[in-house]
Amino acid sequence: MSNEIFPGVYKFVLPLFGEKPGPVNSYLFPGKKMTLIDTGTLQTVDLLENGFQKFGFNFSDLDRIIFTHGHIDHYGGALSIMEKAGKKIETISHEGDKKAIETGSHVKMETEINFNRKMGIPEEYLEKLNTFRSFFKRMGKNCSVTSTVTDNDKIRLGDYEANIISTPGHSRGSICFFLEGKNALFSGDH
């Protein structure tokens, strides 16, 4: 599902399996610095590409991809998009999620296992959690982050200028984009 939600701003609703957590929203800002906010997963890249084509765009038109946060359903398709574009595309995140996007890990496996043990998760479930973790890794590929942003930075999104608002909680590096004078806020899972 895709539509123009604001003059020169396109929204793409990309499905995830199951009813929850729900779909991922990606936003395309054509113009001076053609920018995509969030990519969805590897499994939805073709849907996103069809949405681009519906409005007369191609992945090769992209100048940059910005991630609202470092969860695989928001960055997992970036490398595939670059491969289809046939070029390197600038990638941007908050410093707090750069490692997660580049390595696919927020914390070391050992740290996570120790945390789960302290939380009282029985040993027999720890292996199942590890299997679940590997399932998520198949939803995307890690990619390098070429630059980072932080709270109150200004950034060009197509023909618009946005103010970066740090919104840690869902992840350390969650960010939103506020178009001043337009009363429009773009977020990830905030």
Short mmCIF file of N, CA and C in Angstrom, two decimals:
data_model
loop_
_atom_site.label_atom_id
_atom_site.label_comp_id
_atom_site.label_asym_id
_atom_site.label_seq_id
_atom_site.Cartn_x
_atom_site.Cartn_y
_atom_site.Cartn_z
N MET A 1 0.85 -1.17 0.00
CA MET A 1 0.00 0.00 0.00
C MET A 1 0.90 1.24 0.00
N SER A 2 0.65 2.15 -0.89
CA SER A 2 1.45 3.37 -0.98
C SER A 2 0.57 4.53 -1.42
N ASN A 3 0.89 5.71 -0.88
CA ASN A 3 0.17 6.91 -1.29
C ASN A 3 0.96 8.17 -0.92
N GLU A 4 0.57 9.28 -1.55
CA GLU A 4 1.17 10.56 -1.23
C GLU A 4 0.44 11.10 -0.01
N ILE A 5 1.15 11.31 1.08
CA ILE A 5 0.50 11.71 2.33
C ILE A 5 0.66 13.18 2.65
N PHE A 6 1.56 13.83 1.93
CA PHE A 6 1.90 15.22 2.16
C PHE A 6 2.46 15.69 0.83
N PRO A 7 2.35 16.93 0.45
CA PRO A 7 2.88 17.33 -0.86
C PRO A 7 4.34 16.88 -1.06
N GLY A 8 4.56 15.99 -2.01
CA GLY A 8 5.89 15.49 -2.31
C GLY A 8 6.46 14.52 -1.29
N VAL A 9 5.60 13.89 -0.49
CA VAL A 9 6.05 12.88 0.47
C VAL A 9 5.18 11.64 0.29
N TYR A 10 5.84 10.49 0.13
CA TYR A 10 5.13 9.24 -0.15
C TYR A 10 5.33 8.25 0.98
N LYS A 11 4.25 7.59 1.36
CA LYS A 11 4.29 6.60 2.43
C LYS A 11 4.08 5.22 1.84
N PHE A 12 4.89 4.26 2.31
CA PHE A 12 4.79 2.87 1.89
C PHE A 12 4.56 2.03 3.14
N VAL A 13 3.50 1.27 3.17
CA VAL A 13 3.18 0.41 4.30
C VAL A 13 3.67 -1.00 3.94
N LEU A 14 4.69 -1.46 4.66
CA LEU A 14 5.34 -2.73 4.36
C LEU A 14 4.98 -3.76 5.42
N PRO A 15 4.44 -4.90 5.02
CA PRO A 15 3.94 -5.87 6.00
C PRO A 15 5.04 -6.61 6.76
N LEU A 16 4.69 -7.00 7.95
CA LEU A 16 5.48 -7.94 8.75
C LEU A 16 4.59 -9.15 9.00
N PHE A 17 5.19 -10.27 9.33
CA PHE A 17 4.40 -11.46 9.61
C PHE A 17 3.58 -11.24 10.89
N GLY A 18 2.43 -11.88 10.95
CA GLY A 18 1.58 -11.81 12.14
C GLY A 18 0.85 -10.49 12.29
N GLU A 19 -0.03 -10.44 13.28
CA GLU A 19 -0.81 -9.22 13.53
C GLU A 19 0.01 -8.17 14.25
N LYS A 20 0.88 -8.60 15.14
CA LYS A 20 1.72 -7.67 15.87
C LYS A 20 3.17 -8.00 15.56
N PRO A 21 4.05 -7.10 15.43
CA PRO A 21 3.94 -5.71 15.82
C PRO A 21 3.24 -4.82 14.79
N GLY A 22 2.89 -5.35 13.65
CA GLY A 22 2.22 -4.54 12.63
C GLY A 22 3.17 -4.16 11.52
N PRO A 23 2.70 -3.39 10.57
CA PRO A 23 3.53 -3.04 9.42
C PRO A 23 4.61 -2.01 9.76
N VAL A 24 5.55 -1.88 8.85
CA VAL A 24 6.59 -0.85 8.93
C VAL A 24 6.23 0.23 7.91
N ASN A 25 6.29 1.46 8.33
CA ASN A 25 6.05 2.57 7.42
C ASN A 25 7.38 3.11 6.93
N SER A 26 7.50 3.26 5.62
CA SER A 26 8.66 3.90 5.00
C SER A 26 8.17 5.17 4.33
N TYR A 27 9.03 6.19 4.30
CA TYR A 27 8.64 7.47 3.72
C TYR A 27 9.68 7.90 2.70
N LEU A 28 9.21 8.31 1.53
CA LEU A 28 10.09 8.78 0.47
C LEU A 28 9.91 10.28 0.29
N PHE A 29 11.04 10.99 0.31
CA PHE A 29 11.08 12.43 0.10
C PHE A 29 11.89 12.70 -1.16
N PRO A 30 11.22 12.82 -2.33
CA PRO A 30 11.97 13.15 -3.55
C PRO A 30 12.45 14.60 -3.51
N GLY A 31 13.34 14.95 -4.40
CA GLY A 31 13.79 16.34 -4.48
C GLY A 31 15.30 16.43 -4.45
N LYS A 32 15.79 17.55 -3.89
CA LYS A 32 17.22 17.86 -3.90
C LYS A 32 18.09 16.74 -3.33
N LYS A 33 17.70 16.17 -2.24
CA LYS A 33 18.40 15.02 -1.64
C LYS A 33 17.34 13.94 -1.44
N MET A 34 17.09 13.16 -2.49
CA MET A 34 16.05 12.14 -2.42
C MET A 34 16.36 11.18 -1.28
N THR A 35 15.45 11.14 -0.32
CA THR A 35 15.69 10.43 0.93
C THR A 35 14.58 9.44 1.22
N LEU A 36 14.98 8.26 1.68
CA LEU A 36 14.05 7.24 2.15
C LEU A 36 14.25 7.08 3.65
N ILE A 37 13.18 7.18 4.41
CA ILE A 37 13.22 6.89 5.84
C ILE A 37 12.74 5.46 6.03
N ASP A 38 13.62 4.60 6.53
CA ASP A 38 13.37 3.19 6.81
C ASP A 38 13.11 2.38 5.55
N THR A 39 13.53 1.11 5.59
CA THR A 39 13.50 0.27 4.38
C THR A 39 12.58 -0.94 4.46
N GLY A 40 12.15 -1.31 5.66
CA GLY A 40 11.47 -2.59 5.80
C GLY A 40 12.50 -3.71 5.77
N THR A 41 12.03 -4.93 5.56
CA THR A 41 12.89 -6.12 5.59
C THR A 41 13.30 -6.54 4.19
N LEU A 42 14.17 -7.54 4.12
CA LEU A 42 14.54 -8.12 2.82
C LEU A 42 13.31 -8.62 2.07
N GLN A 43 12.37 -9.17 2.81
CA GLN A 43 11.18 -9.75 2.19
C GLN A 43 10.24 -8.71 1.59
N THR A 44 10.40 -7.43 1.91
CA THR A 44 9.49 -6.40 1.39
C THR A 44 10.14 -5.44 0.40
N VAL A 45 11.41 -5.68 0.05
CA VAL A 45 12.11 -4.77 -0.87
C VAL A 45 11.40 -4.69 -2.22
N ASP A 46 10.92 -5.81 -2.75
CA ASP A 46 10.22 -5.78 -4.05
C ASP A 46 8.92 -4.97 -3.97
N LEU A 47 8.20 -5.08 -2.85
CA LEU A 47 6.99 -4.27 -2.67
C LEU A 47 7.33 -2.78 -2.65
N LEU A 48 8.41 -2.45 -1.96
CA LEU A 48 8.85 -1.05 -1.90
C LEU A 48 9.25 -0.55 -3.28
N GLU A 49 9.96 -1.39 -4.02
CA GLU A 49 10.37 -1.02 -5.38
C GLU A 49 9.15 -0.78 -6.28
N ASN A 50 8.14 -1.62 -6.16
CA ASN A 50 6.89 -1.42 -6.92
C ASN A 50 6.23 -0.11 -6.54
N GLY A 51 6.25 0.22 -5.25
CA GLY A 51 5.70 1.50 -4.79
C GLY A 51 6.44 2.68 -5.37
N PHE A 52 7.76 2.60 -5.41
CA PHE A 52 8.57 3.66 -6.03
C PHE A 52 8.14 3.85 -7.48
N GLN A 53 8.06 2.74 -8.22
CA GLN A 53 7.73 2.79 -9.65
C GLN A 53 6.33 3.35 -9.88
N LYS A 54 5.41 3.08 -8.98
CA LYS A 54 4.05 3.61 -9.09
C LYS A 54 4.06 5.14 -9.18
N PHE A 55 5.03 5.77 -8.51
CA PHE A 55 5.11 7.23 -8.50
C PHE A 55 6.21 7.76 -9.43
N GLY A 56 6.79 6.88 -10.25
CA GLY A 56 7.77 7.30 -11.25
C GLY A 56 9.19 7.38 -10.75
N PHE A 57 9.52 6.67 -9.66
CA PHE A 57 10.87 6.70 -9.09
C PHE A 57 11.50 5.32 -9.16
N ASN A 58 12.82 5.30 -9.02
CA ASN A 58 13.60 4.06 -8.96
C ASN A 58 14.55 4.15 -7.78
N PHE A 59 15.02 3.00 -7.30
CA PHE A 59 15.99 3.00 -6.22
C PHE A 59 17.25 3.76 -6.61
N SER A 60 17.60 3.75 -7.89
CA SER A 60 18.81 4.45 -8.34
C SER A 60 18.69 5.98 -8.19
N ASP A 61 17.47 6.47 -7.95
CA ASP A 61 17.27 7.91 -7.73
C ASP A 61 17.64 8.33 -6.31
N LEU A 62 17.75 7.36 -5.39
CA LEU A 62 18.00 7.67 -3.99
C LEU A 62 19.38 8.24 -3.75
N ASP A 63 19.44 9.27 -2.90
CA ASP A 63 20.71 9.83 -2.44
C ASP A 63 21.07 9.31 -1.06
N ARG A 64 20.04 9.05 -0.23
CA ARG A 64 20.30 8.62 1.14
C ARG A 64 19.15 7.82 1.71
N ILE A 65 19.51 7.01 2.69
CA ILE A 65 18.54 6.26 3.48
C ILE A 65 18.81 6.61 4.94
N ILE A 66 17.76 6.98 5.66
CA ILE A 66 17.90 7.31 7.07
C ILE A 66 17.08 6.29 7.86
N PHE A 67 17.66 5.80 8.95
CA PHE A 67 16.99 4.82 9.79
C PHE A 67 16.46 5.48 11.05
N THR A 68 15.18 5.26 11.35
CA THR A 68 14.61 5.81 12.58
C THR A 68 15.18 5.12 13.80
N HIS A 69 15.61 3.87 13.63
CA HIS A 69 16.26 3.15 14.72
C HIS A 69 16.86 1.85 14.20
N GLY A 70 17.62 1.18 15.06
CA GLY A 70 18.41 0.04 14.64
C GLY A 70 17.75 -1.31 14.80
N HIS A 71 16.48 -1.44 14.46
CA HIS A 71 15.83 -2.75 14.44
C HIS A 71 15.72 -3.22 13.00
N ILE A 72 15.90 -4.53 12.81
CA ILE A 72 16.05 -5.11 11.48
C ILE A 72 14.87 -4.83 10.54
N ASP A 73 13.68 -4.67 11.10
CA ASP A 73 12.53 -4.38 10.24
C ASP A 73 12.55 -2.95 9.70
N HIS A 74 13.49 -2.14 10.17
CA HIS A 74 13.61 -0.76 9.69
C HIS A 74 14.86 -0.53 8.85
N TYR A 75 15.86 -1.41 8.97
CA TYR A 75 17.07 -1.26 8.16
C TYR A 75 17.38 -2.49 7.30
N GLY A 76 16.68 -3.59 7.48
CA GLY A 76 17.03 -4.86 6.87
C GLY A 76 17.09 -4.88 5.35
N GLY A 77 16.35 -4.02 4.69
CA GLY A 77 16.34 -4.01 3.22
C GLY A 77 17.33 -3.06 2.58
N ALA A 78 18.08 -2.29 3.37
CA ALA A 78 18.95 -1.25 2.82
C ALA A 78 20.00 -1.78 1.85
N LEU A 79 20.69 -2.83 2.23
CA LEU A 79 21.75 -3.37 1.36
C LEU A 79 21.17 -3.88 0.04
N SER A 80 20.03 -4.52 0.10
CA SER A 80 19.37 -5.01 -1.11
C SER A 80 18.94 -3.84 -2.01
N ILE A 81 18.46 -2.76 -1.40
CA ILE A 81 18.07 -1.57 -2.17
C ILE A 81 19.29 -1.01 -2.89
N MET A 82 20.43 -0.95 -2.21
CA MET A 82 21.66 -0.45 -2.84
C MET A 82 22.11 -1.36 -3.98
N GLU A 83 21.98 -2.66 -3.79
CA GLU A 83 22.34 -3.61 -4.85
C GLU A 83 21.45 -3.38 -6.07
N LYS A 84 20.15 -3.21 -5.86
CA LYS A 84 19.23 -2.97 -6.97
C LYS A 84 19.48 -1.62 -7.62
N ALA A 85 19.89 -0.63 -6.80
CA ALA A 85 20.19 0.71 -7.33
C ALA A 85 21.47 0.72 -8.14
N GLY A 86 22.35 -0.24 -7.88
CA GLY A 86 23.62 -0.30 -8.58
C GLY A 86 24.60 0.77 -8.14
N LYS A 87 24.41 1.27 -6.92
CA LYS A 87 25.32 2.31 -6.41
C LYS A 87 25.28 2.33 -4.89
N LYS A 88 26.29 2.96 -4.32
CA LYS A 88 26.34 3.17 -2.88
C LYS A 88 25.43 4.34 -2.55
N ILE A 89 24.64 4.19 -1.53
CA ILE A 89 23.72 5.23 -1.09
C ILE A 89 24.11 5.61 0.33
N GLU A 90 24.16 6.89 0.62
CA GLU A 90 24.49 7.35 1.97
C GLU A 90 23.48 6.77 2.96
N THR A 91 23.97 6.27 4.10
CA THR A 91 23.10 5.75 5.15
C THR A 91 23.35 6.52 6.43
N ILE A 92 22.27 6.86 7.12
CA ILE A 92 22.36 7.74 8.29
C ILE A 92 21.53 7.15 9.43
N SER A 93 22.11 7.19 10.63
CA SER A 93 21.37 6.80 11.84
C SER A 93 21.86 7.65 13.00
N HIS A 94 21.23 7.49 14.12
CA HIS A 94 21.73 8.07 15.37
C HIS A 94 22.91 7.23 15.82
N GLU A 95 23.89 7.84 16.45
CA GLU A 95 25.07 7.13 16.94
C GLU A 95 24.68 5.96 17.85
N GLY A 96 23.61 6.11 18.63
CA GLY A 96 23.19 5.07 19.57
C GLY A 96 22.77 3.77 18.92
N ASP A 97 22.43 3.78 17.63
CA ASP A 97 22.01 2.55 16.94
C ASP A 97 22.93 2.16 15.80
N LYS A 98 24.01 2.89 15.63
CA LYS A 98 24.95 2.61 14.53
C LYS A 98 25.47 1.17 14.61
N LYS A 99 25.89 0.74 15.79
CA LYS A 99 26.44 -0.61 15.96
C LYS A 99 25.40 -1.67 15.62
N ALA A 100 24.17 -1.47 16.06
CA ALA A 100 23.11 -2.45 15.80
C ALA A 100 22.87 -2.61 14.30
N ILE A 101 22.90 -1.53 13.56
CA ILE A 101 22.68 -1.57 12.12
C ILE A 101 23.87 -2.22 11.40
N GLU A 102 25.06 -1.93 11.87
CA GLU A 102 26.25 -2.47 11.23
C GLU A 102 26.55 -3.92 11.59
N THR A 103 26.19 -4.33 12.79
CA THR A 103 26.52 -5.68 13.24
C THR A 103 25.31 -6.56 13.51
N GLY A 104 24.13 -5.96 13.60
CA GLY A 104 22.93 -6.73 13.90
C GLY A 104 22.80 -7.08 15.37
N SER A 105 23.57 -6.41 16.20
CA SER A 105 23.55 -6.76 17.62
C SER A 105 23.55 -5.50 18.47
N HIS A 106 22.64 -5.47 19.43
CA HIS A 106 22.64 -4.36 20.39
C HIS A 106 23.62 -4.65 21.52
N VAL A 107 23.69 -5.93 21.89
CA VAL A 107 24.57 -6.36 22.97
C VAL A 107 25.21 -7.68 22.57
N LYS A 108 26.30 -8.02 23.24
CA LYS A 108 26.95 -9.30 22.99
C LYS A 108 26.00 -10.42 23.40
N MET A 109 26.10 -11.55 22.73
CA MET A 109 25.28 -12.72 23.03
C MET A 109 25.43 -13.12 24.50
N GLU A 110 26.65 -13.11 24.99
CA GLU A 110 26.90 -13.48 26.39
C GLU A 110 26.15 -12.56 27.36
N THR A 111 26.15 -11.25 27.06
CA THR A 111 25.45 -10.29 27.90
C THR A 111 23.95 -10.57 27.88
N GLU A 112 23.41 -10.87 26.72
CA GLU A 112 21.99 -11.16 26.60
C GLU A 112 21.61 -12.44 27.37
N ILE A 113 22.43 -13.47 27.24
CA ILE A 113 22.16 -14.73 27.96
C ILE A 113 22.20 -14.50 29.46
N ASN A 114 23.22 -13.77 29.93
CA ASN A 114 23.32 -13.49 31.37
C ASN A 114 22.12 -12.69 31.86
N PHE A 115 21.69 -11.72 31.05
CA PHE A 115 20.50 -10.93 31.42
C PHE A 115 19.27 -11.84 31.51
N ASN A 116 19.09 -12.71 30.52
CA ASN A 116 17.93 -13.61 30.52
C ASN A 116 17.96 -14.55 31.73
N ARG A 117 19.15 -15.01 32.11
CA ARG A 117 19.27 -15.87 33.31
C ARG A 117 18.87 -15.09 34.56
N LYS A 118 19.34 -13.84 34.65
CA LYS A 118 18.99 -13.02 35.82
C LYS A 118 17.49 -12.73 35.87
N MET A 119 16.87 -12.71 34.70
CA MET A 119 15.43 -12.47 34.64
C MET A 119 14.64 -13.73 35.00
N GLY A 120 15.37 -14.85 35.21
CA GLY A 120 14.72 -16.09 35.62
C GLY A 120 14.21 -16.95 34.48
N ILE A 121 14.66 -16.70 33.27
CA ILE A 121 14.23 -17.52 32.13
C ILE A 121 14.90 -18.89 32.26
N PRO A 122 14.11 -19.95 32.27
CA PRO A 122 14.67 -21.30 32.41
C PRO A 122 15.64 -21.62 31.28
N GLU A 123 16.67 -22.42 31.60
CA GLU A 123 17.71 -22.79 30.65
C GLU A 123 17.14 -23.38 29.35
N GLU A 124 16.08 -24.18 29.46
CA GLU A 124 15.53 -24.82 28.26
C GLU A 124 14.95 -23.80 27.27
N TYR A 125 14.61 -22.62 27.76
CA TYR A 125 14.08 -21.60 26.87
C TYR A 125 15.17 -20.74 26.22
N LEU A 126 16.35 -20.73 26.85
CA LEU A 126 17.43 -19.92 26.31
C LEU A 126 17.80 -20.35 24.89
N GLU A 127 17.80 -21.65 24.63
CA GLU A 127 18.10 -22.16 23.28
C GLU A 127 17.02 -21.72 22.30
N LYS A 128 15.76 -21.74 22.73
CA LYS A 128 14.66 -21.30 21.87
C LYS A 128 14.80 -19.81 21.53
N LEU A 129 15.23 -19.02 22.52
CA LEU A 129 15.44 -17.60 22.27
C LEU A 129 16.55 -17.39 21.25
N ASN A 130 17.58 -18.21 21.31
CA ASN A 130 18.67 -18.13 20.35
C ASN A 130 18.18 -18.46 18.94
N THR A 131 17.30 -19.47 18.82
CA THR A 131 16.70 -19.82 17.53
C THR A 131 15.87 -18.66 17.00
N PHE A 132 15.11 -18.03 17.89
CA PHE A 132 14.28 -16.89 17.52
C PHE A 132 15.15 -15.75 17.01
N ARG A 133 16.29 -15.54 17.66
CA ARG A 133 17.22 -14.48 17.26
C ARG A 133 17.74 -14.73 15.83
N SER A 134 18.06 -16.00 15.53
CA SER A 134 18.55 -16.32 14.18
C SER A 134 17.46 -16.13 13.13
N PHE A 135 16.19 -16.34 13.51
CA PHE A 135 15.07 -16.08 12.60
C PHE A 135 15.05 -14.61 12.19
N PHE A 136 15.22 -13.73 13.17
CA PHE A 136 15.22 -12.29 12.87
C PHE A 136 16.37 -11.90 11.97
N LYS A 137 17.51 -12.54 12.11
CA LYS A 137 18.67 -12.21 11.27
C LYS A 137 18.39 -12.48 9.80
N ARG A 138 17.47 -13.38 9.49
CA ARG A 138 17.14 -13.66 8.09
C ARG A 138 16.23 -12.59 7.48
N MET A 139 15.75 -11.67 8.29
CA MET A 139 14.87 -10.61 7.79
C MET A 139 15.63 -9.47 7.14
N GLY A 140 16.95 -9.49 7.24
CA GLY A 140 17.70 -8.39 6.65
C GLY A 140 19.18 -8.63 6.69
N LYS A 141 19.88 -7.70 6.06
CA LYS A 141 21.34 -7.72 6.05
C LYS A 141 21.83 -6.46 6.74
N ASN A 142 22.92 -6.61 7.46
CA ASN A 142 23.51 -5.45 8.09
C ASN A 142 24.16 -4.57 7.03
N CYS A 143 24.28 -3.29 7.32
CA CYS A 143 24.94 -2.38 6.37
C CYS A 143 25.71 -1.33 7.15
N SER A 144 26.70 -0.77 6.50
CA SER A 144 27.47 0.29 7.16
C SER A 144 26.64 1.56 7.24
N VAL A 145 26.90 2.33 8.26
CA VAL A 145 26.27 3.64 8.44
C VAL A 145 27.34 4.67 8.09
N THR A 146 27.07 5.49 7.08
CA THR A 146 28.09 6.42 6.60
C THR A 146 28.16 7.71 7.42
N SER A 147 27.07 8.08 8.09
CA SER A 147 27.12 9.24 8.98
C SER A 147 26.02 9.13 10.03
N THR A 148 26.22 9.90 11.10
CA THR A 148 25.26 9.86 12.21
C THR A 148 24.70 11.25 12.47
N VAL A 149 23.54 11.26 13.12
CA VAL A 149 22.88 12.50 13.51
C VAL A 149 22.58 12.43 15.01
N THR A 150 22.27 13.56 15.57
CA THR A 150 21.91 13.62 16.98
C THR A 150 20.81 14.66 17.18
N ASP A 151 20.34 14.77 18.40
CA ASP A 151 19.24 15.66 18.74
C ASP A 151 19.50 17.08 18.26
N ASN A 152 18.49 17.68 17.67
CA ASN A 152 18.48 19.07 17.18
C ASN A 152 19.28 19.30 15.91
N ASP A 153 19.85 18.26 15.33
CA ASP A 153 20.48 18.43 14.02
C ASP A 153 19.40 18.77 13.00
N LYS A 154 19.78 19.50 11.98
CA LYS A 154 18.89 19.76 10.85
C LYS A 154 19.33 18.85 9.70
N ILE A 155 18.37 18.34 8.96
CA ILE A 155 18.71 17.46 7.85
C ILE A 155 17.73 17.68 6.71
N ARG A 156 18.26 17.60 5.49
CA ARG A 156 17.43 17.77 4.30
C ARG A 156 16.79 16.43 3.97
N LEU A 157 15.45 16.46 3.84
CA LEU A 157 14.67 15.31 3.39
C LEU A 157 14.01 15.72 2.08
N GLY A 158 14.62 15.36 0.96
CA GLY A 158 14.08 15.81 -0.32
C GLY A 158 14.09 17.31 -0.38
N ASP A 159 12.92 17.92 -0.58
CA ASP A 159 12.81 19.37 -0.64
C ASP A 159 12.47 20.00 0.71
N TYR A 160 12.43 19.20 1.76
CA TYR A 160 12.08 19.68 3.09
C TYR A 160 13.29 19.67 4.00
N GLU A 161 13.24 20.55 5.01
CA GLU A 161 14.25 20.49 6.04
C GLU A 161 13.58 20.02 7.32
N ALA A 162 14.23 19.08 8.01
CA ALA A 162 13.66 18.51 9.22
C ALA A 162 14.61 18.71 10.39
N ASN A 163 14.02 18.78 11.55
CA ASN A 163 14.77 18.83 12.80
C ASN A 163 14.78 17.41 13.38
N ILE A 164 15.95 16.92 13.77
CA ILE A 164 16.08 15.60 14.38
C ILE A 164 15.70 15.72 15.85
N ILE A 165 14.82 14.83 16.29
CA ILE A 165 14.45 14.76 17.70
C ILE A 165 14.83 13.37 18.21
N SER A 166 15.76 13.31 19.15
CA SER A 166 16.13 12.04 19.75
C SER A 166 15.00 11.57 20.65
N THR A 167 14.60 10.31 20.47
CA THR A 167 13.51 9.74 21.26
C THR A 167 13.92 8.35 21.76
N PRO A 168 15.00 8.28 22.58
CA PRO A 168 15.44 6.97 23.05
C PRO A 168 14.37 6.30 23.90
N GLY A 169 14.41 4.99 23.89
CA GLY A 169 13.46 4.20 24.66
C GLY A 169 13.19 2.90 23.94
N HIS A 170 12.60 2.99 22.77
CA HIS A 170 12.38 1.78 21.96
C HIS A 170 13.74 1.19 21.59
N SER A 171 14.69 2.06 21.33
CA SER A 171 16.09 1.71 21.14
C SER A 171 16.90 2.92 21.61
N ARG A 172 18.18 2.72 21.82
CA ARG A 172 19.03 3.84 22.29
C ARG A 172 19.04 4.99 21.30
N GLY A 173 19.00 4.66 20.02
CA GLY A 173 19.16 5.68 18.99
C GLY A 173 17.90 6.00 18.21
N SER A 174 16.74 5.80 18.79
CA SER A 174 15.49 6.14 18.09
C SER A 174 15.43 7.64 17.83
N ILE A 175 15.01 8.00 16.62
CA ILE A 175 14.87 9.41 16.26
C ILE A 175 13.56 9.64 15.51
N CYS A 176 13.10 10.88 15.58
CA CYS A 176 11.95 11.34 14.80
C CYS A 176 12.40 12.55 13.99
N PHE A 177 11.60 12.90 12.99
CA PHE A 177 11.91 14.01 12.09
C PHE A 177 10.74 14.97 12.11
N PHE A 178 10.99 16.22 12.50
CA PHE A 178 9.93 17.22 12.58
C PHE A 178 10.13 18.26 11.48
N LEU A 179 9.10 18.41 10.63
CA LEU A 179 9.13 19.44 9.59
C LEU A 179 8.55 20.72 10.18
N GLU A 180 9.43 21.62 10.57
CA GLU A 180 8.99 22.87 11.18
C GLU A 180 8.18 23.68 10.17
N GLY A 181 7.17 24.34 10.64
CA GLY A 181 6.31 25.13 9.77
C GLY A 181 5.28 24.30 9.03
N LYS A 182 5.40 22.99 9.09
CA LYS A 182 4.46 22.10 8.41
C LYS A 182 3.66 21.28 9.42
N ASN A 183 4.06 21.35 10.70
CA ASN A 183 3.43 20.55 11.75
C ASN A 183 3.34 19.07 11.39
N ALA A 184 4.42 18.54 10.87
CA ALA A 184 4.47 17.13 10.49
C ALA A 184 5.62 16.45 11.21
N LEU A 185 5.34 15.31 11.83
CA LEU A 185 6.35 14.53 12.53
C LEU A 185 6.38 13.13 11.91
N PHE A 186 7.59 12.66 11.59
CA PHE A 186 7.77 11.31 11.05
C PHE A 186 8.56 10.51 12.08
N SER A 187 8.02 9.34 12.41
CA SER A 187 8.65 8.53 13.44
C SER A 187 8.75 7.08 12.97
N GLY A 188 9.49 6.29 13.74
CA GLY A 188 9.56 4.85 13.47
C GLY A 188 8.56 4.14 14.35
N ASP A 189 9.04 3.50 15.42
CA ASP A 189 8.16 2.80 16.35
C ASP A 189 7.99 3.60 17.63
N HIS A 190 8.04 4.89 17.54
CA HIS A 190 7.95 5.74 18.72
C HIS A 190 6.53 5.78 19.25
#
